[in-house]
Coordinates of C-alpha atoms in Angstrom, one line a residue:
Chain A
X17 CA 4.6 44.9 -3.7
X18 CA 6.0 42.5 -1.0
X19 CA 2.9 42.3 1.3
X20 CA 0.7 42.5 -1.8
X21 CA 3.0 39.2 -2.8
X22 CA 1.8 37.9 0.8
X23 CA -1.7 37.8 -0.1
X24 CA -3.3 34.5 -0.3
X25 CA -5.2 35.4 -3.2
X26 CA -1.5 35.3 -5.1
X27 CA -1.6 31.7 -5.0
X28 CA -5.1 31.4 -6.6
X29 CA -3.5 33.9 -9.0
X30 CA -0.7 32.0 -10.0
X31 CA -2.7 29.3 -10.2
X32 CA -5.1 30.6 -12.8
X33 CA -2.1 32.1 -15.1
X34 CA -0.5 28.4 -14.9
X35 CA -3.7 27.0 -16.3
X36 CA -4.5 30.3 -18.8
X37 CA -0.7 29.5 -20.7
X38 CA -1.9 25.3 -20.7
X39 CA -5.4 26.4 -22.2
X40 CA -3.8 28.9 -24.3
X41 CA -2.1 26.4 -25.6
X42 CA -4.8 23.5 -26.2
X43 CA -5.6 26.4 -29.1
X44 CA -2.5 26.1 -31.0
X45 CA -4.1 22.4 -31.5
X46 CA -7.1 23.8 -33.4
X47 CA -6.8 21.2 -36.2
X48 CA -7.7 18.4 -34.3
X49 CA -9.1 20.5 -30.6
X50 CA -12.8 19.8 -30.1
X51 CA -15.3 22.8 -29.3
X52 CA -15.8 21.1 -26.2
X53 CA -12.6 20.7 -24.7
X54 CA -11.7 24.4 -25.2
X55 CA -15.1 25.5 -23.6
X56 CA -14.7 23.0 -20.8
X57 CA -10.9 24.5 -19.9
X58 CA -11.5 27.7 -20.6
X59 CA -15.0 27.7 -18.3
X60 CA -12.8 26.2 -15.4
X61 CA -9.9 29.3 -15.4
X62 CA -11.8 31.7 -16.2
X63 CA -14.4 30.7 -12.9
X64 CA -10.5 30.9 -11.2
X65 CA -9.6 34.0 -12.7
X66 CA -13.1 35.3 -11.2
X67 CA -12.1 33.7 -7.6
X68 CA -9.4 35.7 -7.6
X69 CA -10.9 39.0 -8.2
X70 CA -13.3 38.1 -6.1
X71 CA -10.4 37.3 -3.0
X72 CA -8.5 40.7 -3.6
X73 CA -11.7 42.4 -3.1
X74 CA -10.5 45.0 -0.3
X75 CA -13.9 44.5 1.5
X76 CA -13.1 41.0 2.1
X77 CA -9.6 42.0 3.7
X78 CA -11.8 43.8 6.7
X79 CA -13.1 40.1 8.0
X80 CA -12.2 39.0 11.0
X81 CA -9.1 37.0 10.4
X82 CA -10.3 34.2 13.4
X83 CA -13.4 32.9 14.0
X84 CA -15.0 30.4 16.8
X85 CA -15.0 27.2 15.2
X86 CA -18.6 25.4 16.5
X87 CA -19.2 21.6 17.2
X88 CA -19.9 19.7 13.8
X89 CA -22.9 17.9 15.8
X90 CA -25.5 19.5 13.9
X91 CA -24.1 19.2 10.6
X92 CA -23.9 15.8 10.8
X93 CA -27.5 15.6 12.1
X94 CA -28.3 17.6 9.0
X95 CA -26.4 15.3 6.9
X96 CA -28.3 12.5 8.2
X97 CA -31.6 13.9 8.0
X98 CA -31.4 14.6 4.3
X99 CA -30.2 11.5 3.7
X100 CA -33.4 10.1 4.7
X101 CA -34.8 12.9 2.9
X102 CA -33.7 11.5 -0.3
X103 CA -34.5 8.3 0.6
X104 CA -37.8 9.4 0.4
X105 CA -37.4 10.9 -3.0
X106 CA -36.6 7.5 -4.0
X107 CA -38.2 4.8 -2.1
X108 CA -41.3 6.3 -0.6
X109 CA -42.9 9.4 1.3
X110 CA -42.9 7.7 4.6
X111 CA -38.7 7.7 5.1
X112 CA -39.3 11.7 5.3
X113 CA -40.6 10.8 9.0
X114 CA -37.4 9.7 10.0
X115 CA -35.5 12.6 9.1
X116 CA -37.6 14.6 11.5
X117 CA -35.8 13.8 14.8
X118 CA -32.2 14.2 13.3
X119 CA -33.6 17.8 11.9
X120 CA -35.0 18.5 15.6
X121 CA -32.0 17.6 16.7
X122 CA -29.8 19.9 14.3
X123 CA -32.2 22.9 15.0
X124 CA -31.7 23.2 18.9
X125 CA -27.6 22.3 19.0
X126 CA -27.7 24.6 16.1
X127 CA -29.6 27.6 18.7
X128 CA -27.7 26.1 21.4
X129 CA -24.4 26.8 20.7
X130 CA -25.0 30.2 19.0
X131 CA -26.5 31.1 22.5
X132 CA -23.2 30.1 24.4
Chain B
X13 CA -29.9 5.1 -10.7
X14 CA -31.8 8.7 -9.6
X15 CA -30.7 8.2 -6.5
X16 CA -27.1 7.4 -7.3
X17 CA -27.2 10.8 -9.5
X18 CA -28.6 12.5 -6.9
X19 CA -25.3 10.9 -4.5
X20 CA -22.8 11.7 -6.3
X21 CA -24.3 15.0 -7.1
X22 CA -24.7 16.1 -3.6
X23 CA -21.4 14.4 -2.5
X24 CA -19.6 16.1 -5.5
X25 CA -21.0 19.3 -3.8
X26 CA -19.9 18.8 -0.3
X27 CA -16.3 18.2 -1.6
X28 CA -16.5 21.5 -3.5
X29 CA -18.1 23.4 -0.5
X30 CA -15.3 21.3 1.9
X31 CA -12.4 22.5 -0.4
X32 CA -13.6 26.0 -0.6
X33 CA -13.3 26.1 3.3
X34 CA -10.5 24.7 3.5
X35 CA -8.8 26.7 1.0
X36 CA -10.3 29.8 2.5
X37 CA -8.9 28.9 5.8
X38 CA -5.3 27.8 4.1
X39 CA -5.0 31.6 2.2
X40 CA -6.7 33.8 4.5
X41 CA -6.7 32.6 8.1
X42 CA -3.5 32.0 9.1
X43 CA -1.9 32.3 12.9
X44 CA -0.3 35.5 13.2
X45 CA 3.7 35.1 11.9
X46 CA 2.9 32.4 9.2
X47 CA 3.4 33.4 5.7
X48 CA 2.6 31.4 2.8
X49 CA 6.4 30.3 2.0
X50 CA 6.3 29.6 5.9
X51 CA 3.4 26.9 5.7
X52 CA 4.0 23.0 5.8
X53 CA 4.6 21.1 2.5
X54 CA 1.4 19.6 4.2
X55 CA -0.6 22.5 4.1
X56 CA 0.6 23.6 0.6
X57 CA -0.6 19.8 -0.5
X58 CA -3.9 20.2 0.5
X59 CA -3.9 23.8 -1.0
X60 CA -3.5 22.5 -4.4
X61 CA -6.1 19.5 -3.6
X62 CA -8.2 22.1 -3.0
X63 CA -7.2 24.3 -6.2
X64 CA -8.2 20.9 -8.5
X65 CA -11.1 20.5 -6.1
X66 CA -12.8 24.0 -7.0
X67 CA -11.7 24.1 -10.5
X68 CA -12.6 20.3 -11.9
X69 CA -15.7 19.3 -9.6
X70 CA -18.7 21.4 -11.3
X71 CA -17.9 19.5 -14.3
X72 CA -18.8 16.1 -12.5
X73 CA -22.2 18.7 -11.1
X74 CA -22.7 19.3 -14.9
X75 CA -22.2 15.7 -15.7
X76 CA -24.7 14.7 -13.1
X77 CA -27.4 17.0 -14.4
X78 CA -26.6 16.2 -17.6
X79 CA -27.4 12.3 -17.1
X80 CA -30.1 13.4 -14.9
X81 CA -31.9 15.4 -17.3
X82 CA -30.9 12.9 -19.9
X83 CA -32.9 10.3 -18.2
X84 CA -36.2 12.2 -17.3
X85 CA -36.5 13.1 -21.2
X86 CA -33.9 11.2 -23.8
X87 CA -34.9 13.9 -26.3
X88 CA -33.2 16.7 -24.8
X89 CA -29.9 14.9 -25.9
X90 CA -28.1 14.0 -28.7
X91 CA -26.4 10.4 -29.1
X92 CA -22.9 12.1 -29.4
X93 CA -23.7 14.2 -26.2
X94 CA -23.7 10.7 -24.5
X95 CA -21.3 9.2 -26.1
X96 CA -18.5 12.2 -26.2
X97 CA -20.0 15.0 -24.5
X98 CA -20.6 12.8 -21.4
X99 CA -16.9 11.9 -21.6
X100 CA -15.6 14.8 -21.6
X101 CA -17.6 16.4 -18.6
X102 CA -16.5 12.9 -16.7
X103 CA -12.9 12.9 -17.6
X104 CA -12.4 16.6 -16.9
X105 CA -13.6 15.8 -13.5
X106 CA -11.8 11.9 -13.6
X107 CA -8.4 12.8 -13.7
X108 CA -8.1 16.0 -11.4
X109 CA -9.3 13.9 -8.8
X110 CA -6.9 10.9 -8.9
X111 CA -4.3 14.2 -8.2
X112 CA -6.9 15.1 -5.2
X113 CA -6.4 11.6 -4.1
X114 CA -2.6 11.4 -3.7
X115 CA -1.7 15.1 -3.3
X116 CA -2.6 15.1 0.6
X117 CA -0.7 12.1 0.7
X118 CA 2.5 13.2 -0.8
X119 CA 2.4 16.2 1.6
X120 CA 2.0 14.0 4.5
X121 CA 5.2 12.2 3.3
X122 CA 7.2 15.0 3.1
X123 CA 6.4 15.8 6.6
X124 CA 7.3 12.2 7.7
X125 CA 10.6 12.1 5.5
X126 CA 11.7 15.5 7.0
X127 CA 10.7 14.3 11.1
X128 CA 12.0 11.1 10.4
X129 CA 15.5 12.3 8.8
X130 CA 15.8 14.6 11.9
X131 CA 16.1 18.0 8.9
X132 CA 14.5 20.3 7.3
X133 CA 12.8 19.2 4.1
X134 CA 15.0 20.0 1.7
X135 CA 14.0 22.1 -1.6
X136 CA 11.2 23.5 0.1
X137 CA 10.4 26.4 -2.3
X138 CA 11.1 24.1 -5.6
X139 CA 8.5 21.5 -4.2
X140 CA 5.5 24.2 -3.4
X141 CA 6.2 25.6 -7.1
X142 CA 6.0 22.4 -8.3
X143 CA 3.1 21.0 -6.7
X144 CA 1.5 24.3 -8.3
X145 CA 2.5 23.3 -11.6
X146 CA 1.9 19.4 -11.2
X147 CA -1.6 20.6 -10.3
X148 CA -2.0 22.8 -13.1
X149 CA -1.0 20.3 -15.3
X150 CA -3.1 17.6 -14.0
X151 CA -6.2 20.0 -15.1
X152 CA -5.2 19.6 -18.9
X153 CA -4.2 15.9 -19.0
X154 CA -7.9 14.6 -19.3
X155 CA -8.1 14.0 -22.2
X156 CA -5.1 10.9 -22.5
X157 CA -8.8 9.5 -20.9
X158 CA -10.5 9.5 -24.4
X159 CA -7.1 9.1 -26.6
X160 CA -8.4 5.6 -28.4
X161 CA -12.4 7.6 -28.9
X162 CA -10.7 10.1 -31.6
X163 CA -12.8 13.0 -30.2
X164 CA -9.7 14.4 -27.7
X165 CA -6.4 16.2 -29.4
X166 CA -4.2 13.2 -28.9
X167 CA -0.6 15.5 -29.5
X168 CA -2.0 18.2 -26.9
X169 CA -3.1 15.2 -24.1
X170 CA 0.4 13.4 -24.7
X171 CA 2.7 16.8 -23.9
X172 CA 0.6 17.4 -21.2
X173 CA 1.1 14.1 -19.3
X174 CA 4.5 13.5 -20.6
X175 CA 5.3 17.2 -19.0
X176 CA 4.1 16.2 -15.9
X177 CA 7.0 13.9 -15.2
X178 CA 9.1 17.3 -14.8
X179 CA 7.1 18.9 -11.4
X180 CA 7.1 15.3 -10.4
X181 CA 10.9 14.8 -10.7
X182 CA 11.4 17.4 -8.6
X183 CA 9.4 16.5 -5.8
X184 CA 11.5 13.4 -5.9
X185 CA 14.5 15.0 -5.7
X186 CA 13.2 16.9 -2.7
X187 CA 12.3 13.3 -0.6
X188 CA 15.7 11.7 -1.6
X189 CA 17.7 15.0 -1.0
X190 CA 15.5 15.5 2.3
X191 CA 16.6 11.4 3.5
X192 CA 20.5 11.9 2.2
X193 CA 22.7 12.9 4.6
X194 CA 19.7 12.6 7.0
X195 CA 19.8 11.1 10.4
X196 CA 17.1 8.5 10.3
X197 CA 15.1 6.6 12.5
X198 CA 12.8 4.0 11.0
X199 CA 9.1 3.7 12.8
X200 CA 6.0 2.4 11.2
X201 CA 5.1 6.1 9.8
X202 CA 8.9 5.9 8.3
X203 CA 9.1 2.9 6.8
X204 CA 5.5 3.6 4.8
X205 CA 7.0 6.9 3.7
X206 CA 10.0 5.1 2.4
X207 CA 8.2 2.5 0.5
X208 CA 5.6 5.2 -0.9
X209 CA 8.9 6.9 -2.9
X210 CA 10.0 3.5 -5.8
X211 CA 6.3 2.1 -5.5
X212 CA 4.8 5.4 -6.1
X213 CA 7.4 6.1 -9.0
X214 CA 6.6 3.0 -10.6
X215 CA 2.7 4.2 -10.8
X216 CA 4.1 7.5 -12.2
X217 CA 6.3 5.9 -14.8
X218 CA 3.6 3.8 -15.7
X219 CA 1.5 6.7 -16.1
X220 CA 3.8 8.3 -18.7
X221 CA 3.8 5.4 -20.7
X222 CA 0.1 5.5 -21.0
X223 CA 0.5 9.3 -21.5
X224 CA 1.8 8.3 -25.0
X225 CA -0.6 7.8 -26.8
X226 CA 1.3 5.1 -29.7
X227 CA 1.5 2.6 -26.5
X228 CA -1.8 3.7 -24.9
X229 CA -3.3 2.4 -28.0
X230 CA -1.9 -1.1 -27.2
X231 CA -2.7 -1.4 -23.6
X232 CA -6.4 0.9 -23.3
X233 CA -9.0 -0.9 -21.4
X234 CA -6.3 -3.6 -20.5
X235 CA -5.1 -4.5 -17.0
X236 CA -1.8 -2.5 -17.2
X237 CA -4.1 0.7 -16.8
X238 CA -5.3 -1.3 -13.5
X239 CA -1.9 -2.0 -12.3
X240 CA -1.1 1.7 -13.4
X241 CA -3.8 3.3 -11.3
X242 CA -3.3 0.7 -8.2
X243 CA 0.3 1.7 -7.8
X244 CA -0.8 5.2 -7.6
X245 CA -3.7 5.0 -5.5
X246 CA -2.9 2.3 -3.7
X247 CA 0.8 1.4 -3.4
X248 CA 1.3 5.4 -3.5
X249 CA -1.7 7.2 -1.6
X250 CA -2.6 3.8 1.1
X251 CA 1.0 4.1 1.9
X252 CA 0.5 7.8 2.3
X253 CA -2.6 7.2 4.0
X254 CA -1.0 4.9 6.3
X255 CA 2.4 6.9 6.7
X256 CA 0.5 10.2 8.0
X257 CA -1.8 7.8 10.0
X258 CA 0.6 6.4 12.1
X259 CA 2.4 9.9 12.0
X260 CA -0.6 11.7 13.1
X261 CA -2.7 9.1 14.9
X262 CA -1.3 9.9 18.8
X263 CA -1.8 13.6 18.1
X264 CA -5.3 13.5 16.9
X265 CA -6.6 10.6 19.8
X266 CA -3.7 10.9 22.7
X267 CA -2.6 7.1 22.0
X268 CA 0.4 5.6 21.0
X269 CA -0.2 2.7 18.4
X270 CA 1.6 -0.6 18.8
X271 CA 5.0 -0.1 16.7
X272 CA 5.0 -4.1 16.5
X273 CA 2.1 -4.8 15.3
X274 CA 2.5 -1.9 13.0
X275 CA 5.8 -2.9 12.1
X276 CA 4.1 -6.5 11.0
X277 CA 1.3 -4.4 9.2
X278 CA 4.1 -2.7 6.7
X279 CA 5.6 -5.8 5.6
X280 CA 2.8 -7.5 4.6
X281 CA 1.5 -4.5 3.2
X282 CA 4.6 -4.2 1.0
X283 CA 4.5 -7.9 0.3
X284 CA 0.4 -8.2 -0.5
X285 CA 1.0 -4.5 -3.1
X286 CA 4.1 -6.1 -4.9
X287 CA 2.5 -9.3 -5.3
X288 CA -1.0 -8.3 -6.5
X289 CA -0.3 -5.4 -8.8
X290 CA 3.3 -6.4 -10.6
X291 CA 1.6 -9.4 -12.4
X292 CA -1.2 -7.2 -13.5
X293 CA 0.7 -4.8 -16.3
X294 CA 1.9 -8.8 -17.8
X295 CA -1.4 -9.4 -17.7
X296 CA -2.1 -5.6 -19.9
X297 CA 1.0 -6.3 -22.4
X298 CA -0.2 -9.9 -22.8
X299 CA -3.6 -8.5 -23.6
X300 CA -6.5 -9.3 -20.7
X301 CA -8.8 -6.6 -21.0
X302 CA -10.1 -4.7 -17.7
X303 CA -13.4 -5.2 -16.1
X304 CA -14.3 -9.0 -16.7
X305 CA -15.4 -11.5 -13.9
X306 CA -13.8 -14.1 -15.7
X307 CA -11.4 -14.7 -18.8
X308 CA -10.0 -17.6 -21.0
X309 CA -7.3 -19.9 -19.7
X310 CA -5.9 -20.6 -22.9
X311 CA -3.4 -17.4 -23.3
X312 CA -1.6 -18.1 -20.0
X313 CA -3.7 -15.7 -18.1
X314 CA -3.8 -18.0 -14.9
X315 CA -0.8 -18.3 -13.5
X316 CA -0.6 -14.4 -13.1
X317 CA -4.1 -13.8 -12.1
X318 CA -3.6 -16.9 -9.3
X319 CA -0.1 -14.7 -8.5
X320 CA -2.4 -11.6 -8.1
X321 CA -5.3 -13.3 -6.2
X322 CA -2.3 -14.9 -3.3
X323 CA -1.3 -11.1 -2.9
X324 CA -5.0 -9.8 -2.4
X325 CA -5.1 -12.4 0.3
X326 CA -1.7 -11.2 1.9
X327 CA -3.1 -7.5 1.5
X328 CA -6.3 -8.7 3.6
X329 CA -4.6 -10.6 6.5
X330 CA -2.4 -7.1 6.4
X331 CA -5.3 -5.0 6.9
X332 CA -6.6 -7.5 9.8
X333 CA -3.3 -6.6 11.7
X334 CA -3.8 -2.9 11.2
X335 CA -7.3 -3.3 12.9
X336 CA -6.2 -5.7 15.6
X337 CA -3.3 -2.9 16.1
X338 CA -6.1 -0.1 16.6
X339 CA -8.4 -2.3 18.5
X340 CA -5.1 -3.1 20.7
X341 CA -4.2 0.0 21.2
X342 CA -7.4 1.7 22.0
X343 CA -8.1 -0.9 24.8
X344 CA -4.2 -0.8 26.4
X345 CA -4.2 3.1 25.5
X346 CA -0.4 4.2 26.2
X347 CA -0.8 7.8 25.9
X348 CA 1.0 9.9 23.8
X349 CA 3.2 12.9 24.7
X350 CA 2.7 16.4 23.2
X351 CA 5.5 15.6 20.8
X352 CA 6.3 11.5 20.3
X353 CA 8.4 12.0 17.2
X354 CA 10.3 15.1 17.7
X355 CA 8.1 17.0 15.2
X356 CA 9.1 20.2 12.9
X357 CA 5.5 21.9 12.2
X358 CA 3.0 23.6 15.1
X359 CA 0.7 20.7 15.9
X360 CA 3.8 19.1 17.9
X361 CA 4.1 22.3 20.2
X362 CA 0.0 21.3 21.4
X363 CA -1.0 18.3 24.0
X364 CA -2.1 15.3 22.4
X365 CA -5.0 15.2 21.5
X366 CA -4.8 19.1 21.4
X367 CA -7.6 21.4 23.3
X368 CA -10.2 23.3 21.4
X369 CA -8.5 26.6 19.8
X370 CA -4.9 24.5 20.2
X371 CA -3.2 26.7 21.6
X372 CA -2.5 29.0 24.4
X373 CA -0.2 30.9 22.9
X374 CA 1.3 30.4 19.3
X375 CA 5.0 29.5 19.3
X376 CA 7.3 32.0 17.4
X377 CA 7.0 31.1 13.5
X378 CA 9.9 31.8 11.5
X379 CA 10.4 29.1 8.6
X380 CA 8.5 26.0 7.8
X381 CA 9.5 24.0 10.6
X382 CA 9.3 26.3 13.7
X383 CA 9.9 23.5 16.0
X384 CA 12.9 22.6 14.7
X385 CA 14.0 25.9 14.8
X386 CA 13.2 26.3 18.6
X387 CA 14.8 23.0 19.2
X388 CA 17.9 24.5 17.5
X389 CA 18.0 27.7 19.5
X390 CA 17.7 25.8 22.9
X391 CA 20.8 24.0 21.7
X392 CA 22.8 26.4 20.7
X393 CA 21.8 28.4 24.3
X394 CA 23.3 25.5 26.3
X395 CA 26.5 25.4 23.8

């Protein structure tokens, strides 16, 4: 029980009962509770309730606990490229040119790094 | 207005995809030795951020596709979908996130208060159950929000907030009982701290009164929600900002900032908040309503409004010294040492600015300040 209690997937647990016994209790309001507000609260801990069966999956136990963290270079190249993407969504076609070089960009640090 | 849909939409989704990394890391990657009930109020701050992250943002998603689709065809729908509907999916999103805006900064107080006070932080477990609770409460307050539209359950809303006072009381008996009896030593990153705890509580107790829904009705859409949500956000979470940045800043860059200038910074800082925001919940009770470029002279309005507009100037000359204190500092560049404050948590046992993969071998881990616990045993060797 004591290194299941360990688990970080305990705190998600927790987390989601907390909310559970506060959406439980939004029923006892029924009179004047809104269909809406009980679907909206009860979406959000039940998607946490899922999270955590989904983190105390054994599988997931059996990745590695540390992994190489990689430049953010290309990310932000990404970032910026759709930016201008969406420019282009907006204010015309020709913005999607300039999201070319940052994409370049992001492509080859991207193959870079994975080949170091 | 696409555009802006499609901006919030896609930044709405990096912050969701952000917090689930984050998280991740927080629950499942930890260095070898640290436990949950080992990691730094700090840590277990931006764990429950990221909690109200993952659970409130894909309603502001929804919201977005909502008004998106909205838009492209009006018929798809109805009026009270706008009206209500809209409201809800907003809200339930809109108050989560004012919590994902201070929590990080309460945790970086805590940190300060405990260095600072030369002890551990005091009611350690209390304060990580609370912060739990605070944040599971903060998911079921939305609807204080929509109190006056008579489309939320005003009884359910008012508990709710009301309620959160309680996990919120006792992470303020955790700072005071952390400073009392503590040795302290007062730098810039102190003397925010300090100033965070009665300026924040004044947002909170603000907030408590608006929880209640007999004087909400009164104030709603007034400017005593403004100078509610400014002594939160800004007079609470800036100073947090600015306590963990001057805390923080030589570890992350390797330079010391100018304790003067920064010195200077905080007292016009404290000056510039008080001054701007006080005169602002008169302004509610005497009834100027929120979001207006201009209003009528005749009900006394200007004398508090000129008040508030001297203190926005004092808040601006107190942000020019903060920049002239990092331009300063990055040109003169006194580096920092590995540990400049006598730190409790692991970052302190790294160089400053630390190397990639931090470490070179993890120092021994056995509570939530491991420094102070090595720093302890050294001690008691010589003794």
């Amino acid at each position: 029980v004591k290194a299941w209690l360990r688990r970080g997937a305990v705190v998600l647990l927790i987390w989601g009962l907390m909310n559970a016994v506060l959406a439980a209790v939004l029923v006892f309001f029924a009179g004047e509770t809104k269909a809406l507000e009980l679907e909206l609260y009860w979406a959000s801990t039940g998607m946490l309730l899922i999270l955590v069966a989904i983190v105390f999956v054994p599988g997931a136990e059996a990745h590695p606990r540390q992994t190489a963290a990689t430049a953010g270079a290309p990310a932000l190249a990404f970032a910026v490229a759709c930016l201008f993407g969406g420019l282009a969504w907006v204010f015309g076609r020709y913005l999607a040119f300039l999201a070319l070089p940052p994409l370049a960009f992001c492509v080859g640090r991207w193959r870079l790094e994975r080949q170091q | 207005m696409d555009l802006w849909i499609l901006g919030v939409f896609l930044s709405g989704l990096g912050m969701l995809l952000m917090g689930a990394t984050v998280l991740w890391t927080a629950l499942r990657m930890r260095a070898p030795g640290m436990t949950l009930l080992r990691m730094p109020v700090f840590t277990w701050s931006m764990v429950v951020t990221c909690l109200l992250v993952i659970a409130s943002f894909p309603s502001l998603l929804a919201a977005m596709v909502l008004l998106g689709v909205g838009r492209a065809d009006p018929s798809v729908v109805s009026g009270n979908t706008w009206t209500i509907g809209y409201q809800q999916l907003f809200w339930f999103y809109g108050h989560p996130v004012v919590y994902v805006m201070f929590f990080p900064f309460v945790g970086a107080v805590s940190e300060v208060l405990a260095t600072f006070s030369g002890r551990r932080y005091v009611g350690y477990k209390p304060t990580v159950l609370s912060l739990l609770a605070f944040a599971a409460l903060s998911m079921s307050v939305w609807g204080h929000h929509m109190f006056t539209t008579g489309e939320a359950s005003n009884n359910y809303y008012s508990l709710t907030s009301i309620t959160l006072s309680l996990p919120a009381g006792v992470e303020y008996f955790g700072f005071l009982a952390t400073i009392v009896g503590g040795r302290l030593r007062y730098p810039t990153a102190m003397l925010f701290a300090l100033a965070f705890i009665p300026q924040f509580l004044i947002g909170g107790l603000s907030g408590i009164m608006l929880g209640t829904s007999v004087v909400d009705y009164h104030v709603e859409d007034s400017f005593f929600v403004v100078a509610h949500f400014h002594y939160t956000l800004f007079a609470g979470s800036v100073f947090g900002f600015f306590a963990g940045l001057y805390f923080w800043f030589p570890k992350a860059t390797g330079i010391m900032l100018n304790e003067r200038l920064g010195k200077l910074h905080f007292w016009l800082m404290v000056i510039g908040t008080n001054v701007t925001f006080l005169p602002m919940f008169g302004l509610g009770f005497l009834g100027m309503p929120r979001r207006v470029a201009t209003y009528p002279a005749n009900p006394g309005f200007s004398t508090l409004n000129l008040i508030s507009s001297c203190g926005a100037a004092v808040l601006s000359l107190a942000l020019m010294v903060f920049l002239l204190n990092l331009m300063r500092s990055v040109r003169s560049r006194v580096p920092a040492p590995a540990d400049p404050w006598d730190g409790q948590t692991l970052e302190w046992a790294t160089t400053s600015p630390p190397p990639r993969f931090n470490f070179t071998a993890i120092p021994p881990i056995s509570s939530y300040a491991p420094l102070l616990d090595l720093r302890r045993a050294a001690t008691e060797d010589r003794t």
